[in-house]
Amino acid sequence: MKVTQSVLSELDGKQVIEHRIINNAGMEVTCLNYGCTITRILVPDQNGKMENIVLGFDTVQEYQKHSPYFGAVIGRHAGRIKNGVFKIDGEEYCLAQNNLNNHLHGGINGFDKIIWDVSVIEDDESVSLNYCYLSNHLEEGYPGNVKLNVTYTVTNNNEISLIYEGESDQRTILNLTNHTYFNLSGELKRSVETHKLTLKSNEFLELDENLIPTGRAINVDETVFDFRNGRVIQDGITSIHSQNLLAGRGYDHPFLLQENNAEEIILEDNDSGRKLIIETNQPSVVLYSGTQLDNEFQIRGIQSRKYLGLCLETQGVPDAINHPQFPTTIVEKDKPYKSVTKWSFKTTN
Ligand code: FUC
């Protein structure tokens, strides 16, 4: 395996560092310490052709200017928190309201905009990038000083594992994920309407008109939210189900996972033969079909547009703190948080 490092620029007196990892099979992964952002993943198609399968930029300036969280780590709490308000032990916390009057993806200066400290760990079969950051008490309004560690490990089996760890000195909430937009066609040749998704999920969470969970879980039976036997993303784009319409014609929904670490999420692109298997220890995955991607910028020469990529954000449930019936995202003092997700890249033949 090979890993190279280069300094791209300086931001707020800190170096923006890019790491490029190439495994023995030729798979390539490039990451920045700005937001722990995955900028490129090159994997083979069914003919062995290596192409990039994620949305990303080559400069930090483009991430600062345009990025709808391309490839970044999201935190402290992924998804929306209604009115940016929650209570822990009777104490009310007010978060940054950066999405209408709601809180989204950790706030104005979320983890996606932080320059993390980074170190490289190498062994025979893998290379890991370890990113660290200390988030101070009341940063973006959240309680507790939280020590964070994000580790991306690339193996020779064309796998990437993503491990998020946090330890707080006070009871708080944490819900980290990675916001990579996948497009398995390679080099954004096509958009993701014909990608097929299979999910081990019997229920998705109903959203209100501001895309916040209402608290109701809906059975997927006989809806375009039933991915148990696989279905194409297009089904949700053409659907007249009110939940697809309010998501901007498509999907922007948390799905509750029936199983963990059991190939519970599979994304396939028939034409390229590329296949991504996602396994996690988290209770849900947010499927976001790129419905809000606007066309005001280019992505490495390709016009950005709706449905150019889709996100599969493995995580705890958005706004869980305001819905006691959902699995909690509360982290106890000195009791570490650990979220693990694995992406395995294969071909279908
Ligand atoms: C996703 C969505 C949001 C938002 C954003 C860019 O996670 O849930 O609706 O538009 O990312």
Short mmCIF file of N, CA, C and O in Angstrom, two decimals, residues 2-3 16 57 63 81-82 108 118 124 144 146-149 162-163 174 177-178 205 222 238 253 257 280 321 328 331:
data_model
loop_
_atom_site.label_atom_id
_atom_site.label_comp_id
_atom_site.label_asym_id
_atom_site.label_seq_id
_atom_site.Cartn_x
_atom_site.Cartn_y
_atom_site.Cartn_z
N LYS A 2 0.31 2.29 -0.52
CA LYS A 2 1.09 3.52 -0.64
C LYS A 2 0.28 4.69 -0.09
O LYS A 2 -0.93 4.75 -0.31
N VAL A 3 0.93 5.59 0.63
CA VAL A 3 0.24 6.79 1.07
C VAL A 3 1.14 8.01 0.86
O VAL A 3 2.33 7.96 1.17
N VAL A 16 -3.91 22.81 5.53
CA VAL A 16 -4.90 21.89 4.96
C VAL A 16 -4.10 20.77 4.28
O VAL A 16 -3.36 21.02 3.33
N PHE A 57 -14.36 18.04 -4.82
CA PHE A 57 -13.61 19.10 -5.50
C PHE A 57 -12.11 18.88 -5.32
O PHE A 57 -11.68 18.09 -4.49
N TYR A 63 -14.83 23.78 -1.62
CA TYR A 63 -15.60 23.20 -0.50
C TYR A 63 -16.21 24.31 0.34
O TYR A 63 -17.37 24.24 0.75
N ILE A 81 -32.40 19.29 14.01
CA ILE A 81 -32.97 19.31 15.36
C ILE A 81 -33.98 20.45 15.37
O ILE A 81 -33.65 21.60 15.06
N LYS A 82 -35.23 20.09 15.68
CA LYS A 82 -36.34 21.03 15.54
C LYS A 82 -36.13 22.28 16.39
O LYS A 82 -35.86 22.19 17.59
N ILE A 108 -23.43 26.12 12.12
CA ILE A 108 -22.77 27.00 11.15
C ILE A 108 -21.33 26.57 10.92
O ILE A 108 -20.84 26.52 9.81
N VAL A 118 -4.18 15.44 12.01
CA VAL A 118 -4.20 14.14 11.33
C VAL A 118 -2.89 13.40 11.49
O VAL A 118 -1.81 14.01 11.53
N ASP A 124 0.72 -3.83 7.06
CA ASP A 124 0.89 -4.58 5.80
C ASP A 124 -0.35 -4.53 4.91
O ASP A 124 -0.25 -4.43 3.70
N GLY A 144 -20.72 20.18 26.91
CA GLY A 144 -19.62 19.23 27.10
C GLY A 144 -18.41 19.50 26.24
O GLY A 144 -18.54 19.89 25.08
N VAL A 146 -15.82 17.74 24.19
CA VAL A 146 -15.83 16.40 23.58
C VAL A 146 -14.55 16.17 22.78
O VAL A 146 -14.22 16.95 21.89
N LYS A 147 -13.86 15.09 23.16
CA LYS A 147 -12.65 14.69 22.43
C LYS A 147 -13.08 13.75 21.32
O LYS A 147 -13.71 12.72 21.57
N LEU A 148 -12.72 14.10 20.09
CA LEU A 148 -13.20 13.32 18.94
C LEU A 148 -12.07 12.69 18.16
O LEU A 148 -10.98 13.27 18.03
N ASN A 149 -12.36 11.52 17.66
CA ASN A 149 -11.43 10.78 16.82
C ASN A 149 -12.19 10.19 15.65
O ASN A 149 -13.17 9.46 15.87
N LEU A 162 -14.98 3.32 8.59
CA LEU A 162 -15.08 4.67 9.14
C LEU A 162 -15.47 4.52 10.61
O LEU A 162 -16.54 3.97 10.91
N ILE A 163 -14.58 4.94 11.48
CA ILE A 163 -14.85 4.80 12.92
C ILE A 163 -14.88 6.19 13.54
O ILE A 163 -13.96 6.98 13.34
N LEU A 174 -24.49 13.13 20.72
CA LEU A 174 -23.52 12.97 19.63
C LEU A 174 -24.14 12.05 18.58
O LEU A 174 -24.74 11.03 18.91
N THR A 177 -21.70 11.18 11.29
CA THR A 177 -21.79 10.37 10.07
C THR A 177 -20.85 10.95 9.03
O THR A 177 -20.18 11.97 9.28
N ASN A 178 -20.81 10.31 7.88
CA ASN A 178 -20.08 10.86 6.75
C ASN A 178 -21.07 11.14 5.63
O ASN A 178 -21.98 10.33 5.37
N LEU A 205 -38.94 6.93 8.65
CA LEU A 205 -39.51 7.94 9.53
C LEU A 205 -40.21 9.01 8.71
O LEU A 205 -39.64 9.57 7.77
N GLU A 222 -45.79 -1.95 0.52
CA GLU A 222 -46.54 -1.38 -0.61
C GLU A 222 -46.29 0.11 -0.86
O GLU A 222 -47.18 0.85 -1.27
N THR A 238 -40.33 9.60 -9.29
CA THR A 238 -41.60 9.70 -10.05
C THR A 238 -42.81 9.47 -9.15
O THR A 238 -43.94 9.68 -9.59
N HIS A 253 -34.89 10.62 3.79
CA HIS A 253 -35.54 9.99 4.94
C HIS A 253 -34.64 9.03 5.72
O HIS A 253 -33.88 8.28 5.12
N LEU A 257 -32.94 0.39 10.58
CA LEU A 257 -32.30 -0.84 10.10
C LEU A 257 -32.70 -2.02 10.97
O LEU A 257 -32.63 -1.96 12.20
N THR A 280 -23.06 -1.38 9.28
CA THR A 280 -22.88 -0.40 10.35
C THR A 280 -23.35 -0.96 11.69
O THR A 280 -24.11 -1.94 11.72
N ILE A 321 -33.29 13.35 20.24
CA ILE A 321 -33.36 13.93 21.59
C ILE A 321 -34.75 14.49 21.89
O ILE A 321 -35.16 14.58 23.05
N THR A 328 -31.78 6.49 21.67
CA THR A 328 -31.18 7.74 22.16
C THR A 328 -29.83 8.04 21.50
O THR A 328 -29.09 7.13 21.13
N VAL A 331 -24.96 10.77 25.03
CA VAL A 331 -23.69 10.16 25.43
C VAL A 331 -23.43 10.56 26.88
O VAL A 331 -23.52 11.74 27.23
#
